[in-house]
PDB file of C-alpha atoms in Angstrom:
ATOM      1  CA  GLN A  22      27.814 -73.475  30.669  1.00 70.00           C
ATOM      2  CA  LYS A  23      30.500 -72.267  28.291  1.00 72.00           C
ATOM      3  CA  GLU A  24      28.584 -73.607  25.281  1.00 73.00           C
ATOM      4  CA  ARG A  25      25.426 -71.828  26.458  1.00 76.00           C
ATOM      5  CA  ALA A  26      27.288 -68.523  26.865  1.00 74.00           C
ATOM      6  CA  GLU A  27      28.849 -68.833  23.413  1.00 70.00           C
ATOM      7  CA  ALA A  28      25.511 -69.724  21.854  1.00 72.00           C
ATOM      8  CA  ASN A  29      23.810 -66.752  23.538  1.00 74.00           C
ATOM      9  CA  ALA A  30      26.541 -64.455  22.250  1.00 70.00           C
ATOM     10  CA  ARG A  31      25.984 -65.754  18.740  1.00 66.00           C
ATOM     11  CA  ARG A  32      22.243 -65.346  19.211  1.00 69.00           C
ATOM     12  CA  MET A  33      22.662 -61.669  20.108  1.00 70.00           C
ATOM     13  CA  ALA A  34      24.949 -61.106  17.119  1.00 62.00           C
ATOM     14  CA  LEU A  35      22.468 -62.740  14.759  1.00 62.00           C
ATOM     15  CA  GLN A  36      19.533 -60.832  16.232  1.00 62.00           C
ATOM     16  CA  GLN A  37      21.401 -57.600  15.503  1.00 59.00           C
ATOM     17  CA  LEU A  38      22.059 -58.855  11.995  1.00 54.00           C
ATOM     18  CA  GLN A  39      18.404 -59.759  11.535  1.00 56.00           C
ATOM     19  CA  GLN A  40      17.324 -56.285  12.642  1.00 55.00           C
ATOM     20  CA  ARG A  41      19.622 -54.680  10.086  1.00 54.00           C
ATOM     21  CA  LEU A  42      18.343 -56.950   7.346  1.00 54.00           C
ATOM     22  CA  GLN A  43      14.735 -56.120   8.195  1.00 52.00           C
ATOM     23  CA  VAL A  44      15.348 -52.419   7.688  1.00 48.00           C
ATOM     24  CA  ASN A  45      14.798 -53.103   3.997  1.00 59.00           C
ATOM     25  CA  GLY A  46      11.057 -52.427   4.033  1.00 66.00           C
ATOM     26  CA  GLN A  47      11.379 -49.382   1.791  1.00 77.00           C
ATOM     27  CA  LEU A  48      13.478 -51.339  -0.664  1.00 84.00           C
ATOM     28  CA  ASP A  49      10.861 -54.085  -0.773  1.00 86.00           C
ATOM     29  CA  ASP A  50       8.211 -51.485  -1.635  1.00 88.00           C
ATOM     30  CA  TRP A  51      10.410 -50.127  -4.433  1.00 91.00           C
ATOM     31  CA  LEU A  52      10.960 -53.610  -5.843  1.00 92.00           C
ATOM     32  CA  ARG A  53       7.222 -54.255  -5.914  1.00 92.00           C
ATOM     33  CA  ARG A  54       6.557 -50.950  -7.691  1.00 93.00           C
ATOM     34  CA  HIS A  55       9.012 -51.927 -10.400  1.00 95.00           C
ATOM     35  CA  ARG A  56       7.919 -55.588 -10.502  1.00 94.00           C
ATOM     36  CA  LEU A  57      11.312 -56.834  -9.395  1.00 95.00           C
ATOM     37  CA  GLN A  58      10.225 -58.458  -6.150  1.00 92.00           C
ATOM     38  CA  ASP A  59      10.399 -62.035  -7.443  1.00 93.00           C
ATOM     39  CA  GLY A  60      14.035 -61.924  -8.506  1.00 92.00           C
ATOM     40  CA  GLU A  61      16.638 -63.980  -6.650  1.00 91.00           C
ATOM     41  CA  PRO A  62      19.876 -62.277  -5.568  1.00 91.00           C
ATOM     42  CA  LEU A  63      22.966 -63.311  -7.488  1.00 92.00           C
ATOM     43  CA  TRP A  64      24.580 -65.169  -4.595  1.00 91.00           C
ATOM     44  CA  LYS A  65      21.807 -67.761  -4.578  1.00 89.00           C
ATOM     45  CA  SER A  66      22.957 -68.940  -8.018  1.00 92.00           C
ATOM     46  CA  LEU A  67      26.626 -69.250  -7.056  1.00 93.00           C
ATOM     47  CA  HIS A  68      28.553 -72.300  -5.892  1.00 93.00           C
ATOM     48  CA  VAL A  69      31.987 -71.309  -4.611  1.00 94.00           C
ATOM     49  CA  GLU A  70      34.927 -73.602  -4.014  1.00 94.00           C
ATOM     50  CA  ALA A  71      35.433 -74.138  -0.291  1.00 92.00           C
ATOM     51  CA  GLY A  72      37.885 -71.667   1.187  1.00 93.00           C
ATOM     52  CA  TRP A  73      37.311 -68.972  -1.447  1.00 95.00           C
ATOM     53  CA  GLU A  74      34.069 -67.492  -0.113  1.00 93.00           C
ATOM     54  CA  ASP A  75      35.817 -64.417   1.336  1.00 93.00           C
ATOM     55  CA  ALA A  76      37.613 -63.827  -1.949  1.00 95.00           C
ATOM     56  CA  VAL A  77      34.338 -63.806  -3.886  1.00 94.00           C
ATOM     57  CA  GLU A  78      32.714 -61.532  -1.320  1.00 93.00           C
ATOM     58  CA  ALA A  79      35.709 -59.166  -1.344  1.00 95.00           C
ATOM     59  CA  VAL A  80      35.653 -58.739  -5.116  1.00 96.00           C
ATOM     60  CA  LEU A  81      31.898 -58.657  -5.739  1.00 94.00           C
ATOM     61  CA  ARG A  82      30.747 -56.931  -2.516  1.00 91.00           C
ATOM     62  CA  GLU A  83      27.246 -55.478  -2.982  1.00 90.00           C
ATOM     63  CA  ARG A  84      26.992 -57.066  -6.437  1.00 93.00           C
ATOM     64  CA  LEU A  85      26.362 -60.388  -4.682  1.00 91.00           C
ATOM     65  CA  SER A  86      22.916 -59.025  -3.783  1.00 89.00           C
ATOM     66  CA  ALA A  87      22.178 -57.768  -7.308  1.00 93.00           C
ATOM     67  CA  LEU A  88      18.771 -58.725  -8.686  1.00 95.00           C
ATOM     68  CA  PRO A  89      17.862 -59.606 -12.282  1.00 95.00           C
ATOM     69  CA  ALA A  90      15.850 -57.119 -14.309  1.00 95.00           C
ATOM     70  CA  LYS A  91      14.165 -57.970 -17.598  1.00 91.00           C
ATOM     71  CA  VAL A  92      14.420 -54.438 -18.985  1.00 92.00           C
ATOM     72  CA  ALA A  93      16.531 -51.371 -18.307  1.00 94.00           C
ATOM     73  CA  ASP A  94      14.080 -48.762 -17.048  1.00 94.00           C
ATOM     74  CA  PRO A  95      15.081 -45.066 -17.274  1.00 95.00           C
ATOM     75  CA  ALA A  96      12.462 -44.364 -14.577  1.00 93.00           C
ATOM     76  CA  TRP A  97      14.935 -45.743 -12.024  1.00 94.00           C
ATOM     77  CA  SER A  98      16.750 -42.405 -12.150  1.00 93.00           C
ATOM     78  CA  LYS A  99      13.706 -40.571 -10.735  1.00 94.00           C
ATOM     79  CA  ASP A 100      12.150 -43.231  -8.514  1.00 94.00           C
ATOM     80  CA  ARG A 101      15.210 -44.374  -6.589  1.00 92.00           C
ATOM     81  CA  PRO A 102      15.325 -47.314  -4.155  1.00 89.00           C
ATOM     82  CA  GLY A 103      16.778 -45.323  -1.239  1.00 81.00           C
ATOM     83  CA  SER A 104      19.825 -47.577  -0.809  1.00 83.00           C
ATOM     84  CA  ILE A 105      22.499 -49.102  -2.990  1.00 87.00           C
ATOM     85  CA  LEU A 106      20.954 -51.679  -5.303  1.00 92.00           C
ATOM     86  CA  GLY A 107      22.520 -53.631  -8.145  1.00 94.00           C
ATOM     87  CA  LEU A 108      20.349 -54.756 -11.038  1.00 96.00           C
ATOM     88  CA  LEU A 109      21.522 -57.376 -13.514  1.00 96.00           C
ATOM     89  CA  LEU A 110      20.799 -56.772 -17.187  1.00 95.00           C
ATOM     90  CA  PRO A 111      21.873 -59.976 -18.945  1.00 90.00           C
ATOM     91  CA  MET A 112      22.214 -59.817 -22.699  1.00 83.00           C
ATOM     92  CA  ALA A 113      19.845 -62.009 -24.667  1.00 68.00           C
ATOM     93  CA  ALA A 114      20.977 -65.522 -25.577  1.00 56.00           C
ATOM     94  CA  PRO A 115      24.652 -65.350 -24.604  1.00 55.00           C
ATOM     95  CA  GLY A 116      26.892 -67.938 -26.204  1.00 57.00           C
ATOM     96  CA  ALA A 117      28.754 -70.564 -24.247  1.00 52.00           C
ATOM     97  CA  VAL A 118      31.149 -68.902 -21.831  1.00 55.00           C
ATOM     98  CA  ALA A 119      34.584 -70.481 -21.517  1.00 56.00           C
ATOM     99  CA  VAL A 120      36.547 -69.836 -18.347  1.00 56.00           C
ATOM    100  CA  GLN A 121      40.229 -70.056 -19.201  1.00 59.00           C
ATOM    101  CA  GLY A 122      42.996 -70.244 -16.648  1.00 62.00           C
ATOM    102  CA  GLU A 123      43.092 -72.140 -13.365  1.00 71.00           C
ATOM    103  CA  ALA A 124      44.467 -69.043 -11.641  1.00 90.00           C
ATOM    104  CA  LEU A 125      41.303 -67.047 -12.320  1.00 94.00           C
ATOM    105  CA  LEU A 126      38.799 -66.543  -9.528  1.00 96.00           C
ATOM    106  CA  LEU A 127      36.143 -67.535 -12.063  1.00 95.00           C
ATOM    107  CA  SER A 128      37.519 -71.070 -12.106  1.00 94.00           C
ATOM    108  CA  ARG A 129      36.505 -71.379  -8.439  1.00 95.00           C
ATOM    109  CA  ILE A 130      32.878 -70.347  -9.044  1.00 95.00           C
ATOM    110  CA  ARG A 131      30.044 -72.269 -10.660  1.00 93.00           C
ATOM    111  CA  CYS A 132      26.847 -70.454 -11.587  1.00 93.00           C
ATOM    112  CA  ASP A 133      23.474 -72.107 -12.225  1.00 88.00           C
ATOM    113  CA  ASP A 134      22.413 -69.558 -14.848  1.00 91.00           C
ATOM    114  CA  PRO A 135      24.372 -69.174 -18.133  1.00 89.00           C
ATOM    115  CA  GLN A 136      23.232 -65.571 -18.498  1.00 91.00           C
ATOM    116  CA  LEU A 137      24.578 -64.724 -15.058  1.00 93.00           C
ATOM    117  CA  THR A 138      27.790 -66.586 -15.852  1.00 92.00           C
ATOM    118  CA  ALA A 139      28.312 -64.185 -18.751  1.00 92.00           C
ATOM    119  CA  ILE A 140      27.969 -61.263 -16.335  1.00 94.00           C
ATOM    120  CA  LEU A 141      30.497 -62.835 -13.976  1.00 95.00           C
ATOM    121  CA  VAL A 142      32.948 -63.150 -16.863  1.00 93.00           C
ATOM    122  CA  ASP A 143      32.591 -59.413 -17.516  1.00 93.00           C
ATOM    123  CA  TRP A 144      33.243 -58.646 -13.852  1.00 95.00           C
ATOM    124  CA  LEU A 145      35.897 -61.238 -13.014  1.00 95.00           C
ATOM    125  CA  GLY A 146      37.653 -61.881 -16.316  1.00 92.00           C
ATOM    126  CA  GLU A 147      40.888 -60.319 -15.060  1.00 94.00           C
ATOM    127  CA  VAL A 148      40.723 -61.316 -11.392  1.00 97.00           C
ATOM    128  CA  GLN A 149      43.596 -63.659 -10.605  1.00 96.00           C
ATOM    129  CA  THR A 150      44.103 -65.678  -7.414  1.00 97.00           C
ATOM    130  CA  ALA A 151      47.077 -66.265  -5.143  1.00 97.00           C
ATOM    131  CA  PRO A 152      47.432 -68.599  -2.140  1.00 96.00           C
ATOM    132  CA  ASP A 153      48.320 -65.758   0.240  1.00 97.00           C
ATOM    133  CA  LEU A 154      49.128 -62.053   0.427  1.00 98.00           C
ATOM    134  CA  ALA A 155      52.865 -62.575   0.083  1.00 97.00           C
ATOM    135  CA  ALA A 156      52.414 -64.408  -3.231  1.00 97.00           C
ATOM    136  CA  ALA A 157      49.947 -61.787  -4.495  1.00 97.00           C
ATOM    137  CA  LEU A 158      52.352 -58.956  -3.681  1.00 97.00           C
ATOM    138  CA  ALA A 159      55.258 -60.782  -5.299  1.00 97.00           C
ATOM    139  CA  GLY A 160      53.329 -61.090  -8.565  1.00 95.00           C
ATOM    140  CA  ARG A 161      51.793 -57.639  -8.793  1.00 95.00           C
ATOM    141  CA  SER A 162      54.313 -56.373 -11.356  1.00 95.00           C
ATOM    142  CA  ARG A 163      52.965 -58.971 -13.795  1.00 94.00           C
ATOM    143  CA  LEU A 164      49.374 -57.707 -13.529  1.00 95.00           C
ATOM    144  CA  SER A 165      47.851 -55.578 -16.261  1.00 94.00           C
ATOM    145  CA  ALA A 166      46.489 -52.137 -15.425  1.00 94.00           C
ATOM    146  CA  ARG A 167      42.931 -53.513 -15.193  1.00 93.00           C
ATOM    147  CA  ALA A 168      43.744 -56.785 -13.431  1.00 96.00           C
ATOM    148  CA  CYS A 169      43.944 -57.655  -9.745  1.00 97.00           C
ATOM    149  CA  CYS A 170      44.797 -60.650  -7.615  1.00 97.00           C
ATOM    150  CA  VAL A 171      42.743 -61.877  -4.653  1.00 98.00           C
ATOM    151  CA  THR A 172      43.711 -64.214  -1.818  1.00 98.00           C
ATOM    152  CA  PRO A 173      41.480 -66.785  -0.063  1.00 96.00           C
ATOM    153  CA  GLY A 174      41.232 -64.305   2.817  1.00 95.00           C
ATOM    154  CA  GLY A 175      39.815 -61.628   0.509  1.00 96.00           C
ATOM    155  CA  ASP A 176      42.805 -59.270   0.247  1.00 97.00           C
ATOM    156  CA  ILE A 177      42.997 -57.677  -3.200  1.00 98.00           C
ATOM    157  CA  VAL A 178      46.258 -56.640  -4.845  1.00 98.00           C
ATOM    158  CA  SER A 179      46.580 -54.562  -8.000  1.00 97.00           C
ATOM    159  CA  ARG A 180      49.738 -53.208  -9.595  1.00 96.00           C
ATOM    160  CA  GLN A 181      49.794 -50.153  -7.342  1.00 97.00           C
ATOM    161  CA  SER A 182      47.439 -50.831  -4.418  1.00 97.00           C
ATOM    162  CA  VAL A 183      46.363 -53.315  -1.769  1.00 98.00           C
ATOM    163  CA  THR A 184      42.889 -53.607  -0.230  1.00 97.00           C
ATOM    164  CA  LEU A 185      42.782 -55.577   3.029  1.00 97.00           C
ATOM    165  CA  PHE A 186      39.501 -57.419   3.417  1.00 95.00           C
ATOM    166  CA  ALA A 187      37.015 -57.277   6.294  1.00 89.00           C
ATOM    167  CA  PRO A 188      33.541 -58.864   6.003  1.00 78.00           C
ATOM    168  CA  GLU A 189      30.612 -56.443   5.890  1.00 67.00           C
ATOM    169  CA  SER A 190      28.212 -57.529   8.625  1.00 55.00           C
ATOM    170  CA  GLY A 191      24.536 -56.964   8.005  1.00 48.00           C
ATOM    171  CA  SER A 192      24.560 -57.277   4.224  1.00 48.00           C
ATOM    172  CA  ARG A 193      22.842 -60.019   2.247  1.00 46.00           C
ATOM    173  CA  ASN A 194      26.015 -61.568   0.964  1.00 49.00           C
ATOM    174  CA  LEU A 195      27.869 -64.817   0.695  1.00 59.00           C
ATOM    175  CA  GLY A 196      29.558 -64.411   4.060  1.00 56.00           C
ATOM    176  CA  THR A 197      26.212 -63.995   5.830  1.00 54.00           C
ATOM    177  CA  THR A 198      24.928 -67.180   4.233  1.00 55.00           C
ATOM    178  CA  VAL A 199      28.012 -69.192   5.113  1.00 50.00           C
ATOM    179  CA  TYR A 200      27.935 -67.899   8.701  1.00 52.00           C
ATOM    180  CA  TRP A 201      24.289 -68.926   9.126  1.00 51.00           C
ATOM    181  CA  ALA A 202      25.002 -72.399   7.751  1.00 47.00           C
ATOM    182  CA  GLN A 203      27.947 -72.836  10.103  1.00 47.00           C
ATOM    183  CA  LEU A 204      25.918 -71.694  13.102  1.00 51.00           C
ATOM    184  CA  THR A 205      23.100 -74.086  12.253  1.00 47.00           C
ATOM    185  CA  GLN A 206      25.531 -76.994  12.043  1.00 46.00           C
ATOM    186  CA  GLN A 207      26.966 -76.113  15.427  1.00 49.00           C
ATOM    187  CA  LEU A 208      23.562 -75.843  17.087  1.00 47.00           C
ATOM    188  CA  VAL A 209      22.475 -79.217  15.765  1.00 45.00           C
ATOM    189  CA  ARG A 210      25.103 -80.704  18.081  1.00 45.00           C
ATOM    190  CA  ILE A 211      23.561 -78.902  21.088  1.00 47.00           C
ATOM    191  CA  PRO A 212      19.848 -79.891  21.005  1.00 47.00           C
ATOM    192  CA  GLN A 213      18.968 -78.213  24.305  1.00 46.00           C
ATOM    193  CA  LEU A 214      20.078 -74.852  22.883  1.00 45.00           C
ATOM    194  CA  ARG A 215      18.184 -75.064  19.598  1.00 44.00           C
ATOM    195  CA  LEU A 216      14.951 -73.759  21.115  1.00 45.00           C
ATOM    196  CA  ILE A 217      16.500 -70.621  22.634  1.00 43.00           C
ATOM    197  CA  VAL A 218      18.900 -69.817  19.791  1.00 45.00           C
ATOM    198  CA  LEU A 219      17.781 -71.293  16.507  1.00 45.00           C
ATOM    199  CA  ASP A 220      14.023 -70.981  16.538  1.00 46.00           C
ATOM    200  CA  PRO A 221      13.762 -67.200  17.184  1.00 46.00           C
ATOM    201  CA  LEU A 222      16.067 -66.600  14.220  1.00 47.00           C
ATOM    202  CA  GLN A 223      14.406 -68.960  11.800  1.00 46.00           C
ATOM    203  CA  PRO A 224      13.315 -66.109   9.445  1.00 45.00           C
ATOM    204  CA  LEU A 225      16.968 -65.700   8.496  1.00 44.00           C
ATOM    205  CA  CYS A 226      16.765 -68.999   6.623  1.00 43.00           C
ATOM    206  CA  ALA A 227      14.575 -67.315   4.022  1.00 42.00           C
ATOM    207  CA  LEU A 228      17.267 -64.832   3.036  1.00 43.00           C
TER     208      LEU A 228
END
């Protein structure tokens, strides 16, 4: 009985999430107009070291959903998508990208696409890591003005500020993907609940 109640609660939460994700009809129309509908969001190319998913989400936020664009189109300024949208403009034929420093967040991410790796280096080149908030705070005086330090829980520390992380529900990001995978694994162990919980939410797998 307890398992059924917990599963139903998760079902309701995911249905709400699915509804929010489906409010992107206008964005889909915009992507088709600009021939960007076939692009895969950045997060689908990323492989993150276990335990550092929140850190990556905290630093990249909406950039995790950024889509590749072959050309930079000035028409975007007049025909706008109606919501925040990141577009990736990789430079042609980037050289091999070396990630230096085990303390960098970049060292905990593997990307399938070399061009996207080059973009990640631009974004995360000065993002350090610390095992917890106390360690990040203790080392903030050693950070440069442009650098920051992120913890596994997603808290971000710079020389003169701290941002405490909270996942953004309803966005197409790494946390959403991880949550869906975890839920699926849990439901596999409760076969009698799969029909009422998993099947109605199957469209989420396509995200």
